[in-house]
Short mmCIF file of C-alpha atoms and ligand atoms in Angstrom, two decimals:
data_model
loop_
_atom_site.label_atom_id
_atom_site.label_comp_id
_atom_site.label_asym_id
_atom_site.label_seq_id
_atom_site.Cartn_x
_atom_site.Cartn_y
_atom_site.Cartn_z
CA UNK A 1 12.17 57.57 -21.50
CA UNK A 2 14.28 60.83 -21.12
CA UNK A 3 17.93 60.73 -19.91
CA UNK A 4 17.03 63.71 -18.34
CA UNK A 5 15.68 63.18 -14.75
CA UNK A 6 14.64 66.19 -12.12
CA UNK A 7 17.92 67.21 -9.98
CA UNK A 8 17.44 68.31 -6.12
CA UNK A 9 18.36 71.30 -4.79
CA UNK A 10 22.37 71.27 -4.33
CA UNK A 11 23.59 69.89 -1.11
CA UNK A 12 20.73 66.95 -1.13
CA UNK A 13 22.64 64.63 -2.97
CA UNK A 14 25.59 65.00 -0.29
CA UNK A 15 23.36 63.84 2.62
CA UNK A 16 23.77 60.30 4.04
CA UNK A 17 20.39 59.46 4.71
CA UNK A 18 19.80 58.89 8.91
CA UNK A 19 20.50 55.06 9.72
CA UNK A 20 18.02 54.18 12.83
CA UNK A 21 18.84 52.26 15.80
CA UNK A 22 18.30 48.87 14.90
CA UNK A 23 14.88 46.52 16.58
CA UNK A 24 15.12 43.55 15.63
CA UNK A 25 17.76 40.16 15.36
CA UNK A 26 17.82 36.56 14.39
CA UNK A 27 14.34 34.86 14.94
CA UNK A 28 14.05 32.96 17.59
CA UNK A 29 15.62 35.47 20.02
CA UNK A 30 14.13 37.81 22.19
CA UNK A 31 15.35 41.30 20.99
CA UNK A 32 16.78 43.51 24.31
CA UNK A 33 16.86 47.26 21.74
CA UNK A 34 19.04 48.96 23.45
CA UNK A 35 19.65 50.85 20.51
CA UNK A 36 17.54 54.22 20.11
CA UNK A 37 17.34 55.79 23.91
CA UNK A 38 14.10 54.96 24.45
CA UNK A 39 12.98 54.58 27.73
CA UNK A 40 12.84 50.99 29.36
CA UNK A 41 9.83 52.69 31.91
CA UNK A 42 7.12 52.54 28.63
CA UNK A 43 5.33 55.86 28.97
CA UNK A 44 3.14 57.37 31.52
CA UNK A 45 -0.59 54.53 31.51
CA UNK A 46 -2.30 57.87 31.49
CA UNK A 47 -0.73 59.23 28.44
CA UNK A 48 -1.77 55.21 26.75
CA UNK A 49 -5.42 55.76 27.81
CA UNK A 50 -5.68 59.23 26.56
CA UNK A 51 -4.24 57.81 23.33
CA UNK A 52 -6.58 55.74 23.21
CA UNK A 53 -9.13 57.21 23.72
CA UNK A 54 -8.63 59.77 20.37
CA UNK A 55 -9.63 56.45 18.55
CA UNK A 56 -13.33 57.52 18.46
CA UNK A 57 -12.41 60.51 16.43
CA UNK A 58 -9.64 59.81 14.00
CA UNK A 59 -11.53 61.43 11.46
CA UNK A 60 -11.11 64.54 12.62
CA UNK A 61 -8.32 67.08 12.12
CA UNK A 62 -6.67 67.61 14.99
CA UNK A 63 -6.17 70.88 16.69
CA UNK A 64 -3.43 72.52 14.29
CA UNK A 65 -2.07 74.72 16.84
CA UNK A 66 -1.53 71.84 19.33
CA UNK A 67 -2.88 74.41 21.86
CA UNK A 68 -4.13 72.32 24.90
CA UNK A 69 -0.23 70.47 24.63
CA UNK A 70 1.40 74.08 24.16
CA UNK A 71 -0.42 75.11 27.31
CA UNK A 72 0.39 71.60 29.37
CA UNK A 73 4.09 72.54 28.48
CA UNK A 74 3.35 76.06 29.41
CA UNK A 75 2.28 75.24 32.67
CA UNK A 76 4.34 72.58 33.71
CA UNK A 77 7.76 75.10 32.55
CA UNK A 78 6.00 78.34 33.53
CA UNK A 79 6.44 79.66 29.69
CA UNK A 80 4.58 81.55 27.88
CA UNK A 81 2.86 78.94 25.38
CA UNK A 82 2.27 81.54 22.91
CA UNK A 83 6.48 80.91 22.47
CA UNK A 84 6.22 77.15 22.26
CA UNK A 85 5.89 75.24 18.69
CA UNK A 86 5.94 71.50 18.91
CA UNK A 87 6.42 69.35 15.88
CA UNK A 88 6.50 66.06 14.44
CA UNK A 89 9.96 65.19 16.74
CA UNK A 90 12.48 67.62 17.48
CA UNK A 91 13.88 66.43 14.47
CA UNK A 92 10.91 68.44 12.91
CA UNK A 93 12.05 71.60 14.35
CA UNK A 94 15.64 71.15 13.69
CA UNK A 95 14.52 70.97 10.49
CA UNK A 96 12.41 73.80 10.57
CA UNK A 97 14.84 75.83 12.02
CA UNK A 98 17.23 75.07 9.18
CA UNK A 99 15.18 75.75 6.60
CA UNK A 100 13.68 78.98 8.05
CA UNK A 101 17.46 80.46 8.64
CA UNK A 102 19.55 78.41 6.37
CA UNK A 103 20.43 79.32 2.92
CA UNK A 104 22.64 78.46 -0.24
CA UNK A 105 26.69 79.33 0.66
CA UNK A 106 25.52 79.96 4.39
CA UNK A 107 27.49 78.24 7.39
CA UNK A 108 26.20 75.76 10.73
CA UNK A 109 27.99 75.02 13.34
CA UNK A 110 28.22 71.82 15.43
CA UNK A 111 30.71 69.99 17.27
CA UNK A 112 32.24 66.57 16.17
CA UNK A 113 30.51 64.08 17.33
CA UNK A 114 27.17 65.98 17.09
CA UNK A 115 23.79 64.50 16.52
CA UNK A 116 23.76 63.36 12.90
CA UNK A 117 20.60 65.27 12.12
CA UNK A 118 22.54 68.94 12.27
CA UNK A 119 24.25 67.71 8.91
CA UNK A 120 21.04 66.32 7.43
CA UNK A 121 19.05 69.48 8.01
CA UNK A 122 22.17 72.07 7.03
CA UNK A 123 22.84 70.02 3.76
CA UNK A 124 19.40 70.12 3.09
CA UNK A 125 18.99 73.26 2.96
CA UNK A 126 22.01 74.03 0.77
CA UNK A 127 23.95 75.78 3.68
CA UNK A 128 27.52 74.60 4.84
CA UNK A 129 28.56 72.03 7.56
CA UNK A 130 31.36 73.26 9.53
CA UNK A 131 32.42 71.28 12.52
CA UNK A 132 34.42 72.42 15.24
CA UNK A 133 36.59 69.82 17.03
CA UNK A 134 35.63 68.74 20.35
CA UNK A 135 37.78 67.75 23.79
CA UNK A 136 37.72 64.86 25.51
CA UNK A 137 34.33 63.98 23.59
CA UNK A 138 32.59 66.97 24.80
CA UNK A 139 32.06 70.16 23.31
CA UNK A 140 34.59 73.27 23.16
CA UNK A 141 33.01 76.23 23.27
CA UNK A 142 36.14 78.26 22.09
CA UNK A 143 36.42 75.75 19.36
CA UNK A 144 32.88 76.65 18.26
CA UNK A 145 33.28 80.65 18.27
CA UNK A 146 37.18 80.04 16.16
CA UNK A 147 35.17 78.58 13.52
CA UNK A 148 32.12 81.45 13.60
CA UNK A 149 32.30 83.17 10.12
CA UNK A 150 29.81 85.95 8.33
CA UNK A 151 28.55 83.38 7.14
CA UNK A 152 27.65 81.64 10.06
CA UNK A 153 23.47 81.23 10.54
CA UNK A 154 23.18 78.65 13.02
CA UNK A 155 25.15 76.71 15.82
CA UNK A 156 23.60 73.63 16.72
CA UNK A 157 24.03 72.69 20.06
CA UNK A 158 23.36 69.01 21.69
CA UNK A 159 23.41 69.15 25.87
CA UNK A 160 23.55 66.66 26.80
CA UNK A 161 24.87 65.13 23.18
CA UNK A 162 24.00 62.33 21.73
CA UNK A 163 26.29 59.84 21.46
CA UNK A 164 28.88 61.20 23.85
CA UNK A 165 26.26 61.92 26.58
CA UNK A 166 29.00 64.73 27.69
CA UNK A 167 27.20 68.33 28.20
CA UNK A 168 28.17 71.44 28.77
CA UNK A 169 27.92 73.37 31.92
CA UNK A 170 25.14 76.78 31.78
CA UNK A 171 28.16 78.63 32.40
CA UNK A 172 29.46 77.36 29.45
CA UNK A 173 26.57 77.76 27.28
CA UNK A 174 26.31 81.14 28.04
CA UNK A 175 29.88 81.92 27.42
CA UNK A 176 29.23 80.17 23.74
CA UNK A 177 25.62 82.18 23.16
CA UNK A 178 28.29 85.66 24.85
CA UNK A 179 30.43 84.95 22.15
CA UNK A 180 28.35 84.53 19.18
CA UNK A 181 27.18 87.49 16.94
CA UNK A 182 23.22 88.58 17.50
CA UNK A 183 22.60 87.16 14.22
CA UNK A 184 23.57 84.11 15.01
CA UNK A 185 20.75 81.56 16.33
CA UNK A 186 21.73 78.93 19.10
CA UNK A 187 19.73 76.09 18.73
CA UNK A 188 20.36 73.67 22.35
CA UNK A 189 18.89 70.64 21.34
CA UNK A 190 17.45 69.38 25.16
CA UNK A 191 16.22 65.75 24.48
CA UNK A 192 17.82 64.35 27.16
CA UNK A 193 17.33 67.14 29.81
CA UNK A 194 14.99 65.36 32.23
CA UNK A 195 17.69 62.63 32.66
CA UNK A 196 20.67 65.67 33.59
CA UNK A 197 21.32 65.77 37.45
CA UNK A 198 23.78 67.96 37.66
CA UNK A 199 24.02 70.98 39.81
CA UNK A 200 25.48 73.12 36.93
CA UNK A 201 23.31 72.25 34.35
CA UNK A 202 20.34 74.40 32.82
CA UNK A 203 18.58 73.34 29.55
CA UNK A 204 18.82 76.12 27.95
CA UNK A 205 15.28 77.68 29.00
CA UNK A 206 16.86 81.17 30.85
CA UNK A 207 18.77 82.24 27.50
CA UNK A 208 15.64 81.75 25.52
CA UNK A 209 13.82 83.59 28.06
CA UNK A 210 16.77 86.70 28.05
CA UNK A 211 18.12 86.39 24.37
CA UNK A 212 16.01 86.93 20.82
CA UNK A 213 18.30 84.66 19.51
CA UNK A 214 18.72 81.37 21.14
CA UNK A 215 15.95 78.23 21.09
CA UNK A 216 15.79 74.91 22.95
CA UNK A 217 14.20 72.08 21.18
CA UNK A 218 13.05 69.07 23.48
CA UNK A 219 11.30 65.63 22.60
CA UNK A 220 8.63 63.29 24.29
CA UNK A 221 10.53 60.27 22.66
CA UNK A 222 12.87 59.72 25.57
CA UNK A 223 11.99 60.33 28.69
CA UNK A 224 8.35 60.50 27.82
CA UNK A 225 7.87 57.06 26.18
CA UNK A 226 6.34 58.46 23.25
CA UNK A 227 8.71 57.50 20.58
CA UNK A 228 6.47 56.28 18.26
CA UNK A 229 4.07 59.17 18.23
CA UNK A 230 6.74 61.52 16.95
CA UNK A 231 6.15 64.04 19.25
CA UNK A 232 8.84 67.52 20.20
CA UNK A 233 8.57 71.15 20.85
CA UNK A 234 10.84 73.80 20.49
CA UNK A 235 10.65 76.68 23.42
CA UNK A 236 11.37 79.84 21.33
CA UNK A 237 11.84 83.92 21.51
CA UNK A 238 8.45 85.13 19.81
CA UNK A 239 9.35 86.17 16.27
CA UNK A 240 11.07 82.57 16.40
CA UNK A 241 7.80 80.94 17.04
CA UNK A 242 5.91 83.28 14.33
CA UNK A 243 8.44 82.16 11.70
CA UNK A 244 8.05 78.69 12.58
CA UNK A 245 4.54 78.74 12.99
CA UNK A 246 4.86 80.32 9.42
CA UNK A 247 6.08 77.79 7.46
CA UNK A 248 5.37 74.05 9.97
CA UNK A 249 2.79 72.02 8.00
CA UNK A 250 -0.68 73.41 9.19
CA UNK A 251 -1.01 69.79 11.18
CA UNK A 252 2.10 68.75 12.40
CA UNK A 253 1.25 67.41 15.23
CA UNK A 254 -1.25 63.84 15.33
CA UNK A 255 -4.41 64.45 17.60
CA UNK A 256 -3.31 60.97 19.52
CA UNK A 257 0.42 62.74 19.61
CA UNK A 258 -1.36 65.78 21.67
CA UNK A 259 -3.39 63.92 23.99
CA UNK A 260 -0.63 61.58 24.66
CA UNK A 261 1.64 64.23 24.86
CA UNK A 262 -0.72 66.15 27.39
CA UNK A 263 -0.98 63.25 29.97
CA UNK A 264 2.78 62.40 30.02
CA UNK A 265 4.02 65.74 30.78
CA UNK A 266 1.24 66.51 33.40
CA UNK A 267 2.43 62.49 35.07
CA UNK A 268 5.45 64.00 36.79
CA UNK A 269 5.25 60.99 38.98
CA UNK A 270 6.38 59.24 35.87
CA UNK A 271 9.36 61.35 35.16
CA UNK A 272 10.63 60.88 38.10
CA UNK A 273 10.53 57.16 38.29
CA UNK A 274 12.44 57.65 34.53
CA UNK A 275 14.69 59.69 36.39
CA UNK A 276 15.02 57.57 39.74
CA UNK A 277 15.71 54.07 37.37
CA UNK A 278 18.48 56.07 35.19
CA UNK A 279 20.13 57.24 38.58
CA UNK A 280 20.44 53.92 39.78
CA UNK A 281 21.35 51.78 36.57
CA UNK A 282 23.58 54.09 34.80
CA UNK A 283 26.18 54.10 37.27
CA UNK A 284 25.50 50.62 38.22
CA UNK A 285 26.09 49.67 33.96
CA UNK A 286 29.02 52.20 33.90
CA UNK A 287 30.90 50.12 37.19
CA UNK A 288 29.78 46.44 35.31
CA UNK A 289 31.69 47.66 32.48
CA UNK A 290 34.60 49.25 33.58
CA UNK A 291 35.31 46.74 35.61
CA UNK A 292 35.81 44.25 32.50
CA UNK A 293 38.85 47.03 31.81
CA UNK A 294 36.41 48.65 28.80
CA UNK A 295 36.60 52.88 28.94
CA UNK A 296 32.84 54.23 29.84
CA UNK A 297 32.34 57.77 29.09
CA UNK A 298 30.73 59.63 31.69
CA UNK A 299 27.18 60.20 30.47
CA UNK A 300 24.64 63.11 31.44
CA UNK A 301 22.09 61.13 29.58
CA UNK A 302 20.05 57.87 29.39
CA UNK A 303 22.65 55.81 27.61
CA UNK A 304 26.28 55.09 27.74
CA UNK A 305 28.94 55.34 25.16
CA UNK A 306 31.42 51.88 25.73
CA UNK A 307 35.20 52.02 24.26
CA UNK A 308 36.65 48.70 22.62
CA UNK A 309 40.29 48.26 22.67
CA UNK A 310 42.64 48.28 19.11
CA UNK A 311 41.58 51.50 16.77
CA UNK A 312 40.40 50.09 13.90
CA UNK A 313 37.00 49.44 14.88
CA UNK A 314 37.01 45.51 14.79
CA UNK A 315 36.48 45.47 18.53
CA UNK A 316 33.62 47.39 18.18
CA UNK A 317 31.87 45.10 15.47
CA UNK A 318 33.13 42.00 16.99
CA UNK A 319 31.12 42.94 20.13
CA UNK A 320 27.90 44.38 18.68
CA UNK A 321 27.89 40.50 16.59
CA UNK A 322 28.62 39.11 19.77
CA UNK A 323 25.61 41.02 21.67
CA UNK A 324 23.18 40.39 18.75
CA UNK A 325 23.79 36.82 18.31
CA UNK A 326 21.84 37.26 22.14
CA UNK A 327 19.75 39.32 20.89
CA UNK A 328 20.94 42.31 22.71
CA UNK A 329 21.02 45.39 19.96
CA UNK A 330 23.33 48.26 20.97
CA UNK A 331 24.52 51.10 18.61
CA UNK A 332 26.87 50.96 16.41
CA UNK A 333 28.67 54.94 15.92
CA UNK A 334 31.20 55.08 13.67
CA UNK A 335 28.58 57.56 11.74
CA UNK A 336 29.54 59.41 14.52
CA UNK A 337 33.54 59.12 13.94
CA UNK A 338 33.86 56.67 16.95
CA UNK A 339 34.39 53.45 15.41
CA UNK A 340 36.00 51.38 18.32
CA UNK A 341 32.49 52.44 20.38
CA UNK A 342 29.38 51.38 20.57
CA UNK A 343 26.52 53.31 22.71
CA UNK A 344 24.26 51.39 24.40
CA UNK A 345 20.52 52.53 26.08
CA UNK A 346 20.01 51.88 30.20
CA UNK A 347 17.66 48.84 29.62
CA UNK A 348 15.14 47.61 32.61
CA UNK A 349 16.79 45.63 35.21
CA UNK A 350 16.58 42.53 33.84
CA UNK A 351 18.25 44.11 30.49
CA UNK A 352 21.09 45.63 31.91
CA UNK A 353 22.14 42.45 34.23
CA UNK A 354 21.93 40.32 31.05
CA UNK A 355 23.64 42.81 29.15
CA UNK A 356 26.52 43.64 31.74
CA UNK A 357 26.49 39.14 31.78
CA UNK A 358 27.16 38.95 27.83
CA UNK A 359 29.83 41.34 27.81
CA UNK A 360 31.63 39.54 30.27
CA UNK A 361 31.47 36.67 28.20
CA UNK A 362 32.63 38.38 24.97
CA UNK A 363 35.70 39.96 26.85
CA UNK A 364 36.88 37.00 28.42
CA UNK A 365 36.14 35.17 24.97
CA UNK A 366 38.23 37.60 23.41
CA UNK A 367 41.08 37.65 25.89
CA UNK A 368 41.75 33.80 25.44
C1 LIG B 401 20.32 64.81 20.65
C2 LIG B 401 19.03 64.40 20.01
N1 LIG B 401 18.24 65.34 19.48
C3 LIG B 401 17.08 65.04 18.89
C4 LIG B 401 16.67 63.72 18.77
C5 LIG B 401 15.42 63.45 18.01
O1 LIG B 401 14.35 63.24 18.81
P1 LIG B 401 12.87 63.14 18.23
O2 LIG B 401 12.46 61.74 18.41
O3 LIG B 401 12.10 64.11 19.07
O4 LIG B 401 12.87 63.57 16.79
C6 LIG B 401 17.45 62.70 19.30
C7 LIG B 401 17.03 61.30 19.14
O5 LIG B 401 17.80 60.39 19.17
C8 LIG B 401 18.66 63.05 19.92
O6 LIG B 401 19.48 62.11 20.42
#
């Protein structure tokens, strides 16, 4: 055998590969995964039956331009679908995105406690991570443009983020996408949109729709219920889509992942009971926990990032034991730099009572 082995492309090697939520904990217990932001709601029964009912031709190709699902989107939005590209998971477009506008020695942008995937996807494409600092967990918009270079290619962009759940207000997102070069592309990753009800909050769609430079990715895995399929789009200026369309794998997208995907964004119904069940047991988790004297960030999204007291993170890890040895499986963030937090899904009902009932425990436990 050689000592010489093939060597990736520079940057690989510096990636920490993506660590999952975790499913499962010790047998014997039933697992409550509050771990990945998946919906507690399941997805839409129509998108299940039209999942099924691909079975009878699984082996065909499936439509490579995921047309029907483009044009579902389309309607549903009012876009154009000719501008829509979906993918195997946003992640697929964030990745595409990278590699279609990312190069060796150039620069992204994202903020501190950004997604994890923005690093993955710059590194792997040889280009530079540079992260600006946020405030107060949330993203600084005049921290992002300090840190813009010649350099820069892309600025990644989570609203809401993921694992703050903090977002950014249009007005502020349009100040950022004001104050960044032409050349610049602003992704505004959208996965939690649906969740967002806040009177000054706008995906992103009306600066794709007036700039040639900005996109907004968005995912059936959350609100949707389609995690497993693996299932985004990205919602793009035209010469965007053409260069993704370009280089995406000819079949991206699963023939079961487009008729799913078709029947849960046409069952608006369901979205809105996904909405209606966040409303209520967000706030109603955020209150449990507080009141045990734990911080709650204020979260836009489907989950909610909890604070443990002492800064060197052994509050954190003490309670995520505590919760799993009930089988409840929250997240644990320090890949995030928050190592006294951990972030934890809105569950069903039934979850979130338990949940709210095991913390108390493990805070008076710990007070003793
Ligand atoms: C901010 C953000 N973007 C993108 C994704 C990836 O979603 P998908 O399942 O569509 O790849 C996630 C999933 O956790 C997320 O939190």
């Amino acid at each position: 055998m050689s000592n010489r082995a093939p060597v990736p492309k520079p940057g690989i090697l510096d990636i920490q590969a993506y660590v999952p939520g975790e499913g499962s904990v010790a047998s014997g217990l039933r697992p409550i995964k509050l771990s990945s932001n998946e919906t507690p709601l399941g997805p839409s029964p129509n998108a299940i039956s039209a999942y099924q009912s691909v079975a009878a031709s699984l082996d065909r190709y499936p439509d490579g331009t995921a047309s029907e699902l483009r044009r579902a989107i389309g309607r549903v939005y009012g876009f154009d679908p000719e501008r829509i590209v979906c993918g195997c998971g946003s992640d697929e477009l964030l990745n595409l995105l990278a590699h279609a506008y990312l190069g060796q020695g150039d620069e992204a942008i994202f903020t501190q406690h950004g997604f994890l995937v923005y690093r993955i996807v710059t590194l792997g494409n040889g280009a530079n991570p540079v992260v600006a600092p946020e405030r107060n967990l949330t993203a600084d918009v005049d921290a992002i443009l300090a840190r813009v270079s010649a350099r820069t290619k892309i600025v990644f962009l989570a609203n809401p983020n993921n694992p703050t759940g903090s977002y950014l207000p249009f007005d502020e997102v349009r100040r950022l996408r004001r104050g960044l070069p032409d050349t610049v592309l602003l992704v505004i990753d959208a996965a939690y949109a649906e969740y967002v009800r806040r009177n000054d909050y706008e995906a992103g769609i009306e600066l794709v729709a007036t700039t040639d430079n900005t996109v907004m990715t968005r995912t059936f895995s959350k609100i949707h219920g389609l995690a497993a399929l693996r299932l985004g789009w990205a919602y793009c200026p035209a010469a965007i889509a053409d260069v993704l369309n370009r280089i995406r794998g000819p079949f991206n997208v699963t023939a079961p992942a487009i008729a799913a995907g078709v029947a849960a964004i046409e069952d608006k119904a369901h979205t809105e009971r996904g909405v209606a069940h966040n409303e209520q047991w967000l706030p109603w988790m955020s209150a449990e926990v507080e009141k045990l004297g734990l911080e709650v960030s204020p979260s836009a999204g489907n989950f909610i990032l909890i604070h443990f007291p002492g800064d060197d993170g052994k509050g954190a890890i003490a309670a995520d034991e505590f919760l799993k040895s009930k089988g409840i499986i929250m997240r644990r963030v320090a890949g995030y730099g928050l190592p006294n937090a951990l972030r934890m899904t809105i569950g069903t009902a039934e979850e979130n009572r338990l949940t709210a009932a095991a913390l108390a425990e493990f805070v008076r436990s710990h007070r003793a």
